[in-house]
Tab-separated table of C-alpha atoms and ligand atoms in Angstrom:
chain	number	residue	atom	x	y	z
A	1009	UNK	CA	18.455	22.378	7.436
A	1010	UNK	CA	20.341	19.393	8.824
A	1011	UNK	CA	19.165	16.942	6.123
A	1012	UNK	CA	20.451	19.293	3.391
A	1013	UNK	CA	23.866	19.493	4.970
A	1014	UNK	CA	24.043	15.668	4.962
A	1015	UNK	CA	23.418	15.634	1.275
A	1016	UNK	CA	25.850	18.438	0.611
A	1017	UNK	CA	28.470	16.380	2.543
A	1018	UNK	CA	27.979	13.523	0.013
A	1019	UNK	CA	28.618	15.877	-2.902
A	1020	UNK	CA	32.189	16.305	-1.631
A	1021	UNK	CA	32.796	12.871	-0.199
A	1022	UNK	CA	35.937	11.332	-1.803
A	1023	UNK	CA	34.938	7.893	-0.540
A	1024	UNK	CA	31.869	7.877	-2.712
A	1025	UNK	CA	32.062	6.725	-6.302
A	1026	UNK	CA	31.493	9.419	-8.890
A	1027	UNK	CA	28.130	7.919	-10.102
A	1028	UNK	CA	26.758	7.801	-6.504
A	1029	UNK	CA	27.909	11.443	-6.034
A	1030	UNK	CA	26.173	12.313	-9.258
A	1031	UNK	CA	22.908	10.770	-7.898
A	1032	UNK	CA	23.327	12.757	-4.697
A	1033	UNK	CA	23.684	15.942	-6.816
A	1034	UNK	CA	20.557	15.052	-8.765
A	1035	UNK	CA	18.556	14.562	-5.552
A	1036	UNK	CA	19.940	17.894	-4.207
A	1037	UNK	CA	18.947	19.638	-7.405
A	1038	UNK	CA	15.478	17.949	-7.432
A	1039	UNK	CA	16.214	16.132	-10.672
A	1040	UNK	CA	14.893	12.728	-11.723
A	1041	UNK	CA	17.248	9.681	-11.554
A	1042	UNK	CA	17.415	7.201	-14.454
A	1043	UNK	CA	16.662	3.443	-14.242
A	1044	UNK	CA	20.370	2.797	-14.428
A	1045	UNK	CA	20.963	5.019	-11.544
A	1046	UNK	CA	18.057	3.369	-9.639
A	1047	UNK	CA	19.751	-0.016	-10.238
A	1048	UNK	CA	23.016	1.358	-9.045
A	1049	UNK	CA	21.392	2.512	-5.827
A	1050	UNK	CA	19.974	-0.988	-5.178
A	1051	UNK	CA	23.357	-2.554	-5.999
A	1052	UNK	CA	25.691	-0.181	-4.205
A	1053	UNK	CA	23.800	2.374	-2.166
A	1054	UNK	CA	24.510	1.840	1.516
A	1055	UNK	CA	21.702	2.347	3.979
A	1056	UNK	CA	23.137	5.515	5.459
A	1057	UNK	CA	23.570	7.070	1.919
A	1058	UNK	CA	20.157	6.182	0.478
A	1059	UNK	CA	18.524	7.010	3.824
A	1060	UNK	CA	19.873	10.502	3.943
A	1061	UNK	CA	18.797	11.161	0.323
A	1062	UNK	CA	15.389	9.866	1.015
A	1063	UNK	CA	14.988	11.730	4.272
A	1064	UNK	CA	16.053	14.952	2.471
A	1065	UNK	CA	13.280	14.442	-0.057
A	1066	UNK	CA	10.723	13.523	2.580
A	1067	UNK	CA	11.470	16.586	4.679
A	1068	UNK	CA	11.534	18.911	1.657
A	1069	UNK	CA	8.044	17.681	0.779
A	1070	UNK	CA	6.420	17.121	4.206
A	1071	UNK	CA	8.748	18.382	6.877
A	1072	UNK	CA	8.079	16.259	9.917
A	1073	UNK	CA	4.447	15.657	8.983
A	1074	UNK	CA	3.389	11.999	9.113
A	1075	UNK	CA	-0.007	11.027	7.741
A	1076	UNK	CA	-2.317	8.402	9.047
A	1077	UNK	CA	-5.965	7.542	8.522
A	1078	UNK	CA	-8.695	5.815	10.553
A	1079	UNK	CA	-10.087	2.983	8.445
A	1080	UNK	CA	-11.121	-0.595	8.726
A	1081	UNK	CA	-10.913	-3.603	6.400
A	1082	UNK	CA	-13.596	-5.904	5.168
A	1083	UNK	CA	-12.596	-9.076	3.375
A	1084	UNK	CA	-15.702	-10.635	1.832
A	1085	UNK	CA	-13.877	-13.947	1.549
A	1086	UNK	CA	-10.554	-15.503	2.480
A	1087	UNK	CA	-10.772	-18.140	-0.279
A	1088	UNK	CA	-9.498	-17.546	-3.728
A	1089	UNK	CA	-9.606	-19.312	-6.989
A	1090	UNK	CA	-6.097	-18.007	-8.003
A	1091	UNK	CA	-2.876	-19.689	-7.006
A	1092	UNK	CA	-0.551	-16.935	-6.076
A	1093	UNK	CA	2.406	-18.706	-4.465
A	1094	UNK	CA	2.996	-16.037	-1.801
A	1095	UNK	CA	-0.598	-16.028	-0.580
A	1096	UNK	CA	-2.267	-17.900	2.227
A	1097	UNK	CA	-5.719	-17.350	0.552
A	1098	UNK	CA	-4.776	-19.276	-2.595
A	1099	UNK	CA	-6.843	-22.342	-3.491
A	1100	UNK	CA	-3.588	-24.313	-3.292
A	1101	UNK	CA	-3.339	-23.417	0.404
A	1102	UNK	CA	-6.926	-22.819	1.609
A	1103	UNK	CA	-9.641	-25.478	1.389
A	1104	UNK	CA	-12.980	-23.912	0.888
A	1105	UNK	CA	-14.459	-25.348	4.066
A	1106	UNK	CA	-11.739	-23.550	6.079
A	1107	UNK	CA	-12.727	-20.100	4.823
A	1108	UNK	CA	-15.511	-17.579	5.101
A	1109	UNK	CA	-17.734	-16.292	2.270
A	1110	UNK	CA	-19.841	-13.409	3.482
A	1111	UNK	CA	-23.156	-12.527	1.995
A	1112	UNK	CA	-23.946	-8.808	1.188
A	1113	UNK	CA	-25.975	-8.672	4.419
A	1114	UNK	CA	-23.161	-10.033	6.509
A	1115	UNK	CA	-20.761	-7.447	4.986
A	1116	UNK	CA	-23.221	-4.665	5.811
A	1117	UNK	CA	-23.545	-6.047	9.410
A	1118	UNK	CA	-19.655	-5.663	9.700
A	1119	UNK	CA	-19.902	-2.126	8.247
A	1120	UNK	CA	-22.659	-1.154	10.604
A	1121	UNK	CA	-20.477	-2.155	13.572
A	1122	UNK	CA	-18.410	0.916	12.848
A	1123	UNK	CA	-21.337	3.331	12.791
A	1124	UNK	CA	-20.279	5.066	16.032
A	1125	UNK	CA	-16.521	4.927	15.241
A	1126	UNK	CA	-14.637	7.975	13.854
A	1127	UNK	CA	-13.475	6.059	10.797
A	1128	UNK	CA	-13.368	7.821	7.400
A	1129	UNK	CA	-12.711	4.814	5.069
A	1130	UNK	CA	-13.625	1.214	4.522
A	1131	UNK	CA	-11.010	-0.840	2.617
A	1132	UNK	CA	-12.621	-3.770	0.883
A	1133	UNK	CA	-10.695	-6.568	-0.751
A	1134	UNK	CA	-10.324	-10.290	-0.506
A	1135	UNK	CA	-10.141	-13.445	-2.485
A	1136	UNK	CA	-11.724	-13.848	-5.946
A	1137	UNK	CA	-14.674	-16.220	-6.193
A	1138	UNK	CA	-17.415	-16.376	-8.961
A	1139	UNK	CA	-20.309	-15.260	-6.681
A	1140	UNK	CA	-18.548	-11.961	-6.014
A	1141	UNK	CA	-19.384	-10.530	-9.456
A	1142	UNK	CA	-20.110	-7.152	-10.976
A	1143	UNK	CA	-23.669	-7.195	-9.768
A	1144	UNK	CA	-22.670	-8.163	-6.241
A	1145	UNK	CA	-20.161	-5.368	-5.838
A	1146	UNK	CA	-22.451	-2.781	-7.495
A	1147	UNK	CA	-25.192	-3.656	-5.052
A	1148	UNK	CA	-22.627	-3.684	-2.176
A	1149	UNK	CA	-21.220	-0.204	-2.933
A	1150	UNK	CA	-24.789	1.133	-3.336
A	1151	UNK	CA	-25.807	-0.388	-0.026
A	1152	UNK	CA	-22.847	1.201	1.783
A	1153	UNK	CA	-23.421	4.606	0.355
A	1154	UNK	CA	-27.144	4.410	1.214
A	1155	UNK	CA	-26.267	3.496	4.769
A	1156	UNK	CA	-23.316	5.889	5.378
A	1157	UNK	CA	-22.792	8.313	2.439
A	1158	UNK	CA	-19.721	9.905	4.006
A	1159	UNK	CA	-17.780	6.744	4.389
A	1160	UNK	CA	-15.040	6.555	1.705
A	1161	UNK	CA	-15.237	3.274	-0.196
A	1162	UNK	CA	-11.724	2.114	-1.180
A	1163	UNK	CA	-12.305	-1.149	-2.810
A	1164	UNK	CA	-11.030	-3.975	-4.964
A	1165	UNK	CA	-8.030	-4.124	-7.211
A	1166	UNK	CA	-7.546	-4.748	-10.916
A	1167	UNK	CA	-7.327	-8.437	-9.993
A	1168	UNK	CA	-11.036	-8.501	-9.112
A	1169	UNK	CA	-11.957	-5.826	-11.711
A	1170	UNK	CA	-10.296	-7.786	-14.484
A	1171	UNK	CA	-12.129	-10.993	-13.438
A	1172	UNK	CA	-15.620	-9.507	-12.854
A	1173	UNK	CA	-15.587	-7.361	-16.015
A	1174	UNK	CA	-14.534	-10.345	-18.134
A	1175	UNK	CA	-17.248	-12.464	-16.573
A	1176	UNK	CA	-19.808	-9.762	-17.188
A	1177	UNK	CA	-18.513	-9.233	-20.723
A	1178	UNK	CA	-17.954	-5.489	-20.306
A	1179	UNK	CA	-14.911	-3.518	-21.239
A	1180	UNK	CA	-12.623	-2.109	-18.529
A	1181	UNK	CA	-13.894	1.422	-19.394
A	1182	UNK	CA	-17.562	0.409	-19.126
A	1183	UNK	CA	-16.869	-1.584	-15.933
A	1184	UNK	CA	-15.044	1.163	-14.082
A	1185	UNK	CA	-17.747	3.642	-15.044
A	1186	UNK	CA	-20.321	1.256	-13.516
A	1187	UNK	CA	-18.243	0.994	-10.294
A	1188	UNK	CA	-18.001	4.775	-10.159
A	1189	UNK	CA	-21.826	5.089	-10.591
A	1190	UNK	CA	-22.356	2.546	-7.856
A	1191	UNK	CA	-20.308	4.471	-5.336
A	1192	UNK	CA	-16.661	3.361	-5.547
A	1193	UNK	CA	-14.477	6.240	-4.316
A	1194	UNK	CA	-10.865	5.026	-4.817
A	1195	UNK	CA	-8.906	1.989	-5.459
A	1196	UNK	CA	-6.264	0.460	-3.135
A	1197	UNK	CA	-2.807	-0.544	-4.445
A	1198	UNK	CA	-2.965	-4.325	-4.084
A	1199	UNK	CA	-2.489	-6.970	-6.835
A	1200	UNK	CA	0.497	-5.151	-8.299
A	1201	UNK	CA	3.037	-7.686	-6.834
A	1202	UNK	CA	5.920	-7.520	-9.490
A	1203	UNK	CA	4.873	-6.393	-12.960
A	1204	UNK	CA	7.703	-8.021	-14.894
A	1205	UNK	CA	6.364	-11.225	-16.538
A	1206	UNK	CA	9.562	-13.144	-15.728
A	1207	UNK	CA	8.593	-13.029	-12.068
A	1208	UNK	CA	4.805	-12.387	-12.287
A	1209	UNK	CA	4.307	-15.631	-14.179
A	1210	UNK	CA	5.976	-17.583	-11.453
A	1211	UNK	CA	4.193	-16.042	-8.395
A	1212	UNK	CA	0.817	-14.495	-9.487
A	1213	UNK	CA	-1.215	-17.579	-10.155
A	1214	UNK	CA	-2.845	-16.650	-13.450
A	1215	UNK	CA	-4.373	-13.381	-12.281
A	1216	UNK	CA	-4.239	-10.101	-14.374
A	1217	UNK	CA	-0.973	-9.108	-15.932
A	1218	UNK	CA	1.102	-6.060	-15.057
A	1219	UNK	CA	-0.068	-4.370	-18.122
A	1220	UNK	CA	-3.758	-4.978	-17.311
A	1221	UNK	CA	-3.222	-3.732	-13.711
A	1222	UNK	CA	-1.716	-0.500	-15.026
A	1223	UNK	CA	-4.409	-0.024	-17.620
A	1224	UNK	CA	-7.286	-0.381	-15.071
A	1225	UNK	CA	-5.630	2.206	-12.919
A	1226	UNK	CA	-5.119	4.459	-15.899
A	1227	UNK	CA	-8.876	4.287	-16.802
A	1228	UNK	CA	-9.804	5.005	-13.201
A	1229	UNK	CA	-7.465	8.033	-13.157
A	1230	UNK	CA	-9.047	9.237	-16.478
A	1231	UNK	CA	-12.410	9.196	-14.703
A	1232	UNK	CA	-10.818	11.750	-12.312
A	1233	UNK	CA	-10.424	9.387	-9.392
A	1234	UNK	CA	-7.381	8.387	-7.326
A	1235	UNK	CA	-5.620	5.124	-6.383
A	1236	UNK	CA	-2.653	3.699	-4.680
A	1237	UNK	CA	0.141	1.455	-5.857
A	1238	UNK	CA	2.101	-1.385	-4.191
A	1239	UNK	CA	5.091	-3.628	-4.877
A	1240	UNK	CA	5.657	-7.057	-3.285
A	1241	UNK	CA	9.354	-7.384	-2.835
A	1242	UNK	CA	11.969	-9.494	-1.177
A	1243	UNK	CA	11.201	-12.929	-2.675
A	1244	UNK	CA	12.470	-14.231	-6.024
A	1245	UNK	CA	12.683	-10.887	-7.788
A	1246	UNK	CA	15.958	-9.234	-8.633
A	1247	UNK	CA	16.798	-5.511	-8.301
A	1248	UNK	CA	16.159	-4.986	-12.058
A	1249	UNK	CA	12.556	-6.252	-11.598
A	1250	UNK	CA	12.043	-3.747	-8.773
A	1251	UNK	CA	13.346	-0.941	-11.033
A	1252	UNK	CA	11.160	-2.067	-13.889
A	1253	UNK	CA	8.142	-1.912	-11.516
A	1254	UNK	CA	9.001	1.518	-10.206
A	1255	UNK	CA	9.664	2.823	-13.702
A	1256	UNK	CA	6.251	1.644	-15.006
A	1257	UNK	CA	4.519	3.313	-12.004
A	1258	UNK	CA	6.506	6.522	-12.518
A	1259	UNK	CA	5.626	6.562	-16.235
A	1260	UNK	CA	1.970	6.132	-15.610
A	1261	UNK	CA	2.020	8.782	-12.903
A	1262	UNK	CA	3.599	11.211	-15.390
A	1263	UNK	CA	0.597	10.460	-17.643
A	1264	UNK	CA	-2.228	10.690	-15.166
A	1265	UNK	CA	-1.067	11.999	-11.760
A	1266	UNK	CA	-3.697	9.722	-10.202
A	1267	UNK	CA	-1.624	7.780	-7.675
A	1268	UNK	CA	-1.547	9.046	-4.137
A	1269	UNK	CA	0.811	6.878	-2.323
A	1270	UNK	CA	3.257	3.978	-2.925
A	1271	UNK	CA	3.295	1.087	-0.474
A	1272	UNK	CA	6.254	-1.329	-0.540
A	1273	UNK	CA	5.000	-4.685	0.730
A	1274	UNK	CA	7.620	-6.975	2.386
A	1275	UNK	CA	7.112	-10.594	1.428
A	1276	UNK	CA	6.293	-12.741	4.458
A	1277	UNK	CA	6.984	-16.366	4.126
A	1278	UNK	CA	4.671	-18.380	6.364
A	1279	UNK	CA	1.480	-20.264	5.402
A	1280	UNK	CA	2.123	-20.081	1.712
A	1281	UNK	CA	3.782	-21.948	-1.135
A	1282	UNK	CA	7.018	-19.896	-0.767
A	1283	UNK	CA	7.905	-20.768	2.718
A	1284	UNK	CA	11.419	-21.882	1.589
A	1285	UNK	CA	12.193	-18.340	0.379
A	1286	UNK	CA	13.990	-16.399	3.094
A	1287	UNK	CA	12.563	-12.969	4.038
A	1288	UNK	CA	14.446	-9.691	3.367
A	1289	UNK	CA	16.498	-8.171	6.257
A	1290	UNK	CA	15.406	-4.960	8.006
A	1291	UNK	CA	18.313	-3.172	6.272
A	1292	UNK	CA	16.919	-4.215	2.929
A	1293	UNK	CA	13.467	-3.154	3.925
A	1294	UNK	CA	14.701	0.322	4.792
A	1295	UNK	CA	16.863	0.578	1.674
A	1296	UNK	CA	13.811	-0.293	-0.353
A	1297	UNK	CA	11.713	2.417	1.239
A	1298	UNK	CA	14.494	4.979	0.627
A	1299	UNK	CA	15.192	3.989	-2.979
A	1300	UNK	CA	11.436	4.068	-3.673
A	1301	UNK	CA	11.273	7.594	-2.209
A	1302	UNK	CA	14.172	8.682	-4.358
A	1303	UNK	CA	12.940	6.971	-7.614
A	1304	UNK	CA	9.239	8.004	-7.420
A	1305	UNK	CA	9.789	11.715	-7.690
A	1306	UNK	CA	6.162	12.194	-8.867
A	1307	UNK	CA	4.501	10.394	-5.952
A	1308	UNK	CA	3.471	12.589	-3.016
A	1309	UNK	CA	3.609	9.886	-0.459
A	1310	UNK	CA	5.350	6.644	0.515
A	1311	UNK	CA	3.369	4.504	2.996
A	1312	UNK	CA	4.476	1.963	5.535
A	1313	UNK	CA	1.917	-0.742	6.296
A	1314	UNK	CA	2.847	-1.420	9.899
A	1315	UNK	CA	1.027	-4.665	10.495
A	1316	UNK	CA	3.419	-6.294	8.133
A	1317	UNK	CA	6.728	-4.869	9.147
A	1318	UNK	CA	6.040	-4.325	12.874
A	1319	UNK	CA	5.899	-1.062	14.856
A	1320	UNK	CA	9.605	-0.646	15.422
A	1321	UNK	CA	10.530	-0.811	11.722
A	1322	UNK	CA	7.563	1.360	10.924
A	1323	UNK	CA	9.019	4.036	13.304
A	1324	UNK	CA	12.466	3.621	11.681
A	1325	UNK	CA	10.966	3.898	8.175
A	1326	UNK	CA	9.979	7.494	9.021
A	1327	UNK	CA	13.602	8.433	8.655
A	1328	UNK	CA	14.026	6.522	5.401
A	1329	UNK	CA	11.526	8.302	3.111
A	1330	UNK	CA	8.175	7.192	4.572
A	1331	UNK	CA	5.622	9.943	5.508
A	1332	UNK	CA	2.480	7.941	5.720
A	1333	UNK	CA	1.500	5.083	8.043
A	1334	UNK	CA	-1.473	2.767	7.552
A	1335	UNK	CA	-3.666	3.065	9.584
A	1336	UNK	CA	-5.862	2.445	12.599
A	1337	UNK	CA	-6.885	-1.132	12.766
A	1338	UNK	CA	-9.167	-3.723	14.100
A	1339	UNK	CA	-8.043	-7.291	14.261
A	1340	UNK	CA	-10.530	-8.436	11.685
A	1341	UNK	CA	-8.275	-9.670	8.964
A	1342	UNK	CA	-5.690	-12.278	9.061
A	1343	UNK	CA	-3.568	-12.489	5.929
A	1344	UNK	CA	-0.396	-10.953	7.342
A	1345	UNK	CA	-0.566	-12.630	10.700
A	1346	UNK	CA	-1.057	-15.880	8.713
A	1347	UNK	CA	1.902	-15.029	6.547
A	1348	UNK	CA	4.261	-14.708	9.520
A	1349	UNK	CA	4.175	-11.070	10.565
A	1350	UNK	CA	5.307	-10.488	14.149
A	1351	UNK	CA	2.085	-8.389	14.526
A	1352	UNK	CA	-0.294	-11.291	15.341
A	1353	UNK	CA	-3.071	-9.014	16.684
A	1354	UNK	CA	-2.418	-5.806	14.842
A	1355	UNK	CA	-4.622	-3.398	16.718
A	1356	UNK	CA	-3.421	0.109	17.458
A	1357	UNK	CA	-5.555	2.813	18.960
A	1358	UNK	CA	-5.255	6.329	17.610
A	1359	UNK	CA	-3.519	7.332	20.809
A	1360	UNK	CA	-0.955	4.564	20.389
A	1361	UNK	CA	-0.377	5.437	16.787
A	1362	UNK	CA	0.013	9.140	17.549
A	1363	UNK	CA	2.529	8.296	20.325
A	1364	UNK	CA	4.406	5.968	18.017
A	1365	UNK	CA	4.866	8.771	15.495
A	1366	UNK	CA	5.657	11.351	18.145
A	1367	UNK	CA	8.261	9.131	19.828
A	1368	UNK	CA	10.516	9.447	16.786
A	1369	UNK	CA	10.128	13.207	16.620
A	1370	UNK	CA	7.564	13.445	13.816
A	1371	UNK	CA	4.150	15.193	13.742
A	1372	UNK	CA	1.098	12.976	13.493
A	1373	UNK	CA	-1.562	14.296	11.111
A	1374	UNK	CA	-4.830	12.458	10.571
A	1375	UNK	CA	-5.882	12.594	6.968
A	1376	UNK	CA	-8.800	11.314	4.971
A	1377	UNK	CA	-8.294	9.025	1.974
A	1378	UNK	CA	-7.593	11.918	-0.296
A	1379	UNK	CA	-5.087	13.513	2.046
A	1380	UNK	CA	-7.258	16.301	3.347
A	1381	UNK	CA	-6.228	17.070	6.880
A	1382	UNK	CA	-8.771	15.873	9.384
A	1383	UNK	CA	-6.870	16.738	12.559
A	1384	UNK	CA	-3.282	17.771	13.490
A	1385	UNK	CA	-2.330	15.608	16.480
A	1386	UNK	CA	1.056	17.199	16.975
A	1387	UNK	CA	0.122	18.954	20.262
A	1388	UNK	CA	-3.054	17.113	20.968
A	1389	UNK	CA	-3.494	16.181	24.597
A	1390	UNK	CA	-5.511	13.062	25.044
A	1391	UNK	CA	-7.993	13.222	27.929
A	1392	UNK	CA	-7.871	10.378	30.364
A	1393	UNK	CA	-11.366	9.225	29.401
A	1394	UNK	CA	-10.999	9.950	25.674
A	1395	UNK	CA	-11.917	6.802	23.784
A	1396	UNK	CA	-10.302	6.676	20.441
A	1397	UNK	CA	-10.716	3.143	19.334
A	1398	UNK	CA	-9.444	3.969	15.877
A	1399	UNK	CA	-8.765	0.777	14.054
A	1400	UNK	CA	-5.909	-0.065	11.786
A	1401	UNK	CA	-6.774	-2.136	8.839
A	1402	UNK	CA	-5.100	-5.414	8.155
A	1403	UNK	CA	-4.349	-6.735	4.774
A	1404	UNK	CA	-5.939	-7.214	2.053
A	1405	UNK	CA	-5.121	-9.616	-0.537
A	1406	UNK	CA	-4.787	-9.233	-4.321
B	1330	LIG	O1	-1.460	-7.554	-3.315
B	1330	LIG	C1	-0.341	-11.226	0.118
B	1330	LIG	C2	0.137	-8.747	-0.487
B	1330	LIG	C3	-1.394	-7.162	-0.926
B	1330	LIG	C4	1.434	-11.645	1.216
B	1330	LIG	O2	-3.824	0.735	-0.996
B	1330	LIG	C5	1.496	-10.363	0.907
B	1330	LIG	O3	-3.899	1.596	0.937
B	1330	LIG	C6	3.522	-10.075	1.905
B	1330	LIG	O4	-2.388	-4.027	-1.296
B	1330	LIG	N1	3.594	-11.380	2.271
B	1330	LIG	C7	-2.623	-6.540	-0.513
B	1330	LIG	N2	2.531	-9.520	1.239
B	1330	LIG	C8	-2.334	-5.466	0.534
B	1330	LIG	C9	-2.440	-4.092	-0.044
B	1330	LIG	C10	-2.606	-2.960	0.729
B	1330	LIG	C11	-2.328	-2.973	2.149
B	1330	LIG	C12	-2.534	-1.759	2.806
B	1330	LIG	C13	-2.977	-0.653	2.273
B	1330	LIG	C14	-3.181	-0.659	0.932
B	1330	LIG	C15	-3.665	0.712	0.292
B	1330	LIG	C16	-2.981	-1.797	0.102
B	1330	LIG	O5	-0.948	-8.014	0.105
B	1330	LIG	C17	-1.475	-8.149	-2.058
B	1330	LIG	C18	-0.092	-8.859	-1.929
B	1330	LIG	O6	0.939	-8.085	-2.589
B	1330	LIG	N3	0.402	-10.041	0.180
B	1330	LIG	N4	0.291	-12.173	0.699
B	1330	LIG	C19	2.624	-12.160	1.922
B	1330	LIG	N5	2.699	-13.473	2.174
B	1331	LIG	FE1	-6.153	-14.587	-4.609
B	1331	LIG	FE2	-5.053	-12.189	-4.181
B	1331	LIG	FE3	-4.209	-14.279	-2.755
B	1331	LIG	FE4	-3.582	-14.142	-5.318
B	1331	LIG	S1	-3.000	-12.675	-3.759
B	1331	LIG	S2	-4.457	-16.028	-4.340
B	1331	LIG	S3	-5.450	-13.205	-6.225
B	1331	LIG	S4	-6.235	-13.430	-2.753
C-alpha cells in the first residue's frame, strides 16, 4: 500500500525531529496521540507530513470510498437574538425587517417541494427567536413525520435546545426525550464553534457554553441517537484552543460513541462583525483537516462542507483525511455566500458531485444520514436523460 510506505519513510527520515517521528510511529501502530503531540502537529507539522499520516488513516478506514448524502436545508428564520460576532444572522448585523420568519405551514410548503426528489434528509436549523419554541418544533417534527415518515429529520443544535428548554422550564433530559417522541432523528454539529471560554466568550454572543453543548449531545447519545460535531476555526483562536476542542470531543466520543462525523468549518469573514480578521490559507485548511483526522481516532468520518471551502479545496481535502462530503444542495440558504464563500450559488447535482469525487480518483458512495449505503456510484453510468437534481444543503447557523 503506497500510503503505508509513505508513513514508513517518515519513521526513518533523519530530517524529521524525534517527536514528529514518534507521532508517525503512533499513527502507523494505530495508537492515539496526546494533546501535546496534537499541539506539536499544529505548530510544526508540515502539510506533506500531516497529509500523508491523515491519508494513511483515511485509506485504512475507508479505502477510496467517499460518502455523500442527498439532503436539503430549511432555515425557519435568518434573524437571531444572539450576537455571535462571526455570524451574518446576528441581531447586531441583521435588522428584523430584512429577514424571514417562516410559519409552520410555510416550512411544510418548502418540505413538500421535495416530495418527488430522491432526498433522504432534511437539515433544519436557523436563528433563535422566541416564537420558535418547544411547542413549535414538536409540532413541526410531528407534521414532517406525518407527511413523509421516511425523511430523516436532522434538526437544531444545543444552541436552540438550551434556549427552548430553558424557556419551557424543562430539563435537558426531559426536553430531548420530547424531541425524540416528536420525531427528531439526529442532531447536526452546529453551534460548537470553539468550546474554550477564553474564545467562546468573545465570539459566541451569549449562547450556550461549550459544556452545555457537550452535555446536550451526551444526553442525546444516551437516548441511543446519533449526532455530528463541528469546530469553527481560523479566526481569533490559537492552536491550543483547537486541541482543547478536539480533546473534549474525543473524550465524549470515548464515553458515548454517538458522534458520526466531524466537520471543520473555516471562518469566512464577510457580512459579520469580524470582517477585519483575515481568513485562514488553503494550506492551513488542509492541515486542519489532516490533524483533525489524526487526533479524532474514535470518529469514523471527517466531513468537508464544500459550499464553504469551494469545490477545488473539497477535492483536495479527500487526500488530507476527509472521506465525507456534504451534500447535494439547493440554493435555498445564504449564510455562507453572505459570509464570503466563493460558492455564491452552491448547487451541485448528484452527477456533478459524483464526477467531482471520481475526478480525484475516489469512489463516490451515496449514504443515508446514519451511513447506510444507499448506492455505490463508483461505476455508475448516468443516462443522458437521467435527472438527478440532488440538492446540496447550505449552511446552517448555530
Ligand atoms: O455553528 C456561521 C458556522 C455553523 C459562519 O452536522 C460560520 O451535518 C464560517 O454546523 N464562517 C452551522 N462558519 C453549520 C453547521 C453544519 C453545516 C453542514 C453540515 C452540518 C452537519 C453542520 O456555521 C455554525 C457556525 O459555526 N458559521 N457563520 C461564518 N461566517
Ligand atoms: Fe444566532 Fe447561530 Fe448566528 Fe449565533 S451563529 S447569531 S446563535 S444564528
